mmCIF file of C-alpha atoms in Angstrom:
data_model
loop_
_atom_site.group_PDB
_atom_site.id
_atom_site.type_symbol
_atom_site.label_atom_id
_atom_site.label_comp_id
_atom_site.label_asym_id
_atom_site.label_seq_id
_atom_site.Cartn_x
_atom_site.Cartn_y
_atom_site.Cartn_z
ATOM 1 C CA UNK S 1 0.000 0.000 0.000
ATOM 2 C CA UNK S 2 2.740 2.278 0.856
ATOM 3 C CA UNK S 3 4.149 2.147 -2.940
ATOM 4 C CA UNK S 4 0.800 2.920 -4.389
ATOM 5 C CA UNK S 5 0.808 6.301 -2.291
ATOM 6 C CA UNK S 6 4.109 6.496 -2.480
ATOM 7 C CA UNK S 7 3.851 6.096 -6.511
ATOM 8 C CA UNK S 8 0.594 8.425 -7.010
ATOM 9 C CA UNK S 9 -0.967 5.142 -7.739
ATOM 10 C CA UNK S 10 0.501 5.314 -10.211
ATOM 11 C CA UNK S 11 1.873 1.245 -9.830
ATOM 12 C CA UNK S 12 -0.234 -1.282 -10.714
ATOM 13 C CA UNK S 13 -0.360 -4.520 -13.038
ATOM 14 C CA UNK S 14 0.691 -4.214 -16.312
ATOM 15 C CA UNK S 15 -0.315 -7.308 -17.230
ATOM 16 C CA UNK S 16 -4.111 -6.659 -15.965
ATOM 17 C CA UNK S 17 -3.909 -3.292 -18.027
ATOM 18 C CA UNK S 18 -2.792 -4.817 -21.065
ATOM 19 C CA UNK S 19 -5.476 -7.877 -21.044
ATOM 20 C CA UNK S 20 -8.163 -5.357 -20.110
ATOM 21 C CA UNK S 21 -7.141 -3.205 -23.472
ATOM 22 C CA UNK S 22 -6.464 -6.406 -26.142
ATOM 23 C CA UNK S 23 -8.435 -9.343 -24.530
ATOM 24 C CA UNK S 24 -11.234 -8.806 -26.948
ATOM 25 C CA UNK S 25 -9.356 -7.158 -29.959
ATOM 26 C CA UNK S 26 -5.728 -8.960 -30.163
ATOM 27 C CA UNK S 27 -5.523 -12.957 -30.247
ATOM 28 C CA UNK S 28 -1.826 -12.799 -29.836
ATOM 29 C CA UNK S 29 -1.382 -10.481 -26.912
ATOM 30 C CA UNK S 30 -4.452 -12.127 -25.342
ATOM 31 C CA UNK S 31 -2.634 -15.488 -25.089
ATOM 32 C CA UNK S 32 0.465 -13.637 -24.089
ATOM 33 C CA UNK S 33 -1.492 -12.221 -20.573
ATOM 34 C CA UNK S 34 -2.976 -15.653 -20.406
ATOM 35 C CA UNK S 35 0.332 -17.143 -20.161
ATOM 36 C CA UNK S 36 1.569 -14.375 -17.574
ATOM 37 C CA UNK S 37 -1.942 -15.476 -15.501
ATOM 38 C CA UNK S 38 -1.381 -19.197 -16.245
ATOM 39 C CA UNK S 39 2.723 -19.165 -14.695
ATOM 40 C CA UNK S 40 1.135 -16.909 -11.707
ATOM 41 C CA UNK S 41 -1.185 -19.382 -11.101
ATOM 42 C CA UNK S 42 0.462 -22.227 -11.518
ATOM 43 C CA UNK S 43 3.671 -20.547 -9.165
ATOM 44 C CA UNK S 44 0.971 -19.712 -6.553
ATOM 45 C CA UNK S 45 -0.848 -23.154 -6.283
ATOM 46 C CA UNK S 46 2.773 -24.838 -6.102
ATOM 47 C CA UNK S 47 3.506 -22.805 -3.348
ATOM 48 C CA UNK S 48 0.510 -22.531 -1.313
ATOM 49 C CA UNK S 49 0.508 -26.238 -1.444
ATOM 50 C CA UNK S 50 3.645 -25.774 0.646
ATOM 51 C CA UNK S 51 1.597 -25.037 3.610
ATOM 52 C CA UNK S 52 -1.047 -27.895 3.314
ATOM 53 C CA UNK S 53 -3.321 -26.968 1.148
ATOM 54 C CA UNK S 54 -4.591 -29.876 -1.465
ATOM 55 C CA UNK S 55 -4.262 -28.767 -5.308
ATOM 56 C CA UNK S 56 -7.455 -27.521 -5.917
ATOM 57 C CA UNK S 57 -7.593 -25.183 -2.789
ATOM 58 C CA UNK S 58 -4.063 -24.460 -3.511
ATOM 59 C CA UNK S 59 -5.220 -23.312 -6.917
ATOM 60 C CA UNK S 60 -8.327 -21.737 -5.533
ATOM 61 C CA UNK S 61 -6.257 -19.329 -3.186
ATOM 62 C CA UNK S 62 -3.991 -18.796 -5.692
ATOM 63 C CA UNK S 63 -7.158 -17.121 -8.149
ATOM 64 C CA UNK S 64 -8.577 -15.823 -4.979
ATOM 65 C CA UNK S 65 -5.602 -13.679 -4.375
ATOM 66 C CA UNK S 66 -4.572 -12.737 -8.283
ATOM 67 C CA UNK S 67 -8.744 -11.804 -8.446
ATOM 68 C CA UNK S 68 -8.506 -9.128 -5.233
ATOM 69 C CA UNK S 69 -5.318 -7.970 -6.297
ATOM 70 C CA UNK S 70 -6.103 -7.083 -9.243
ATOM 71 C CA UNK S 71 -9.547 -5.748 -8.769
ATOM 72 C CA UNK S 72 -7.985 -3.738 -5.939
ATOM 73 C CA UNK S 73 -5.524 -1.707 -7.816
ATOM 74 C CA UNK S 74 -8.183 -0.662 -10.112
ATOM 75 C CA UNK S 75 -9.787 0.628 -7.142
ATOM 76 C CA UNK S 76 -7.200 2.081 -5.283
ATOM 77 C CA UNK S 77 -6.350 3.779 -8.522
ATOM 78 C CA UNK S 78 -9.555 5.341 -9.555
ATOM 79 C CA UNK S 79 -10.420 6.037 -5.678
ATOM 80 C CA UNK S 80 -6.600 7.247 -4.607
ATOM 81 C CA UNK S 81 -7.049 5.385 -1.780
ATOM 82 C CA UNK S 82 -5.812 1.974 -0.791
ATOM 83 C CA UNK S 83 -8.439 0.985 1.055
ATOM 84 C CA UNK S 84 -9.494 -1.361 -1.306
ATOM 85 C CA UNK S 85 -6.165 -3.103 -0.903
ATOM 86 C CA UNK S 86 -6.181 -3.393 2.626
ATOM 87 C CA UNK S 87 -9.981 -5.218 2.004
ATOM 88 C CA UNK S 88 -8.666 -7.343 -0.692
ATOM 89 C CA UNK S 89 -6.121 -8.396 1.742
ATOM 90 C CA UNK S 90 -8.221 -9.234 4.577
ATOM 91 C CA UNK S 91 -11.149 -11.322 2.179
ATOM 92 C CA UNK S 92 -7.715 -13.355 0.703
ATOM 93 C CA UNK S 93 -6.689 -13.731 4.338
ATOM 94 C CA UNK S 94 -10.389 -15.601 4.993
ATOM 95 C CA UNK S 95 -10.499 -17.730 2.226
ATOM 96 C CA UNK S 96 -6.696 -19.148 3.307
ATOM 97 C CA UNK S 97 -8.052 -19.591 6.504
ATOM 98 C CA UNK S 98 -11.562 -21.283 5.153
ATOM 99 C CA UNK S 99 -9.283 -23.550 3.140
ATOM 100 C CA UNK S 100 -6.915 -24.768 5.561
ATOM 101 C CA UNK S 101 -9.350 -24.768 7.942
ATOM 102 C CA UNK S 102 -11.581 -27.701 5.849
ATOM 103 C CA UNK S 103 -8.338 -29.503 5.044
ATOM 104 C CA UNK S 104 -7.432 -29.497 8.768
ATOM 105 C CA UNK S 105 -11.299 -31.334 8.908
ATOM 106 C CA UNK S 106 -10.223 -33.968 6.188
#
């Protein structure tokens, strides 16, 4: 949060901003975000599954956190404000703790 004030908000995801413009328009740079998305993914369930987590809720966090991150610096971007961030922190924070949680039940 402190590097989007710090910034002017001016930092965000390229990659978002780039799929957002082309997803619909350009085939080529469309697949080339999707790959970008894809690796993060892929990175993020690896890792979460570090901690416990089976592969799908490994890969469900993963999405959970890419989807609030992403939807949060539009927000804190258009608002100037990183509240949105700190929310899209705390809802990524619940759904770890759902998840691990239910596989602590298995």
């Amino acid at each position: 949060m402190a590097t989007l004030e710090a910034t002017d908000y001016v930092e965000g995801c390229p990659i978002a901003t780039v799929a957002l413009e082309v997803a619909a328009t350009n085939e080529p740079l469309r697949q080339a975000t999707a790959d970008v998305f894809t690796a993060w993914i892929d990175a993020g369930t690896e890792k979460f599954g570090k901690f416990g987590l089976g592969r799908t809720a490994a890969r469900t966090l993963t999405i959970t956190a890419v989807n609030n991150l992403e939807g949060a610096f539009v927000l804190c971007r258009s608002l100037r404000d990183t509240e949105a961030m700190a929310v899209a922190g705390a809802a990524t924070v619940d759904v770890a703790r759902r998840l691990l949680d239910e596989n602590a039940q298995l």
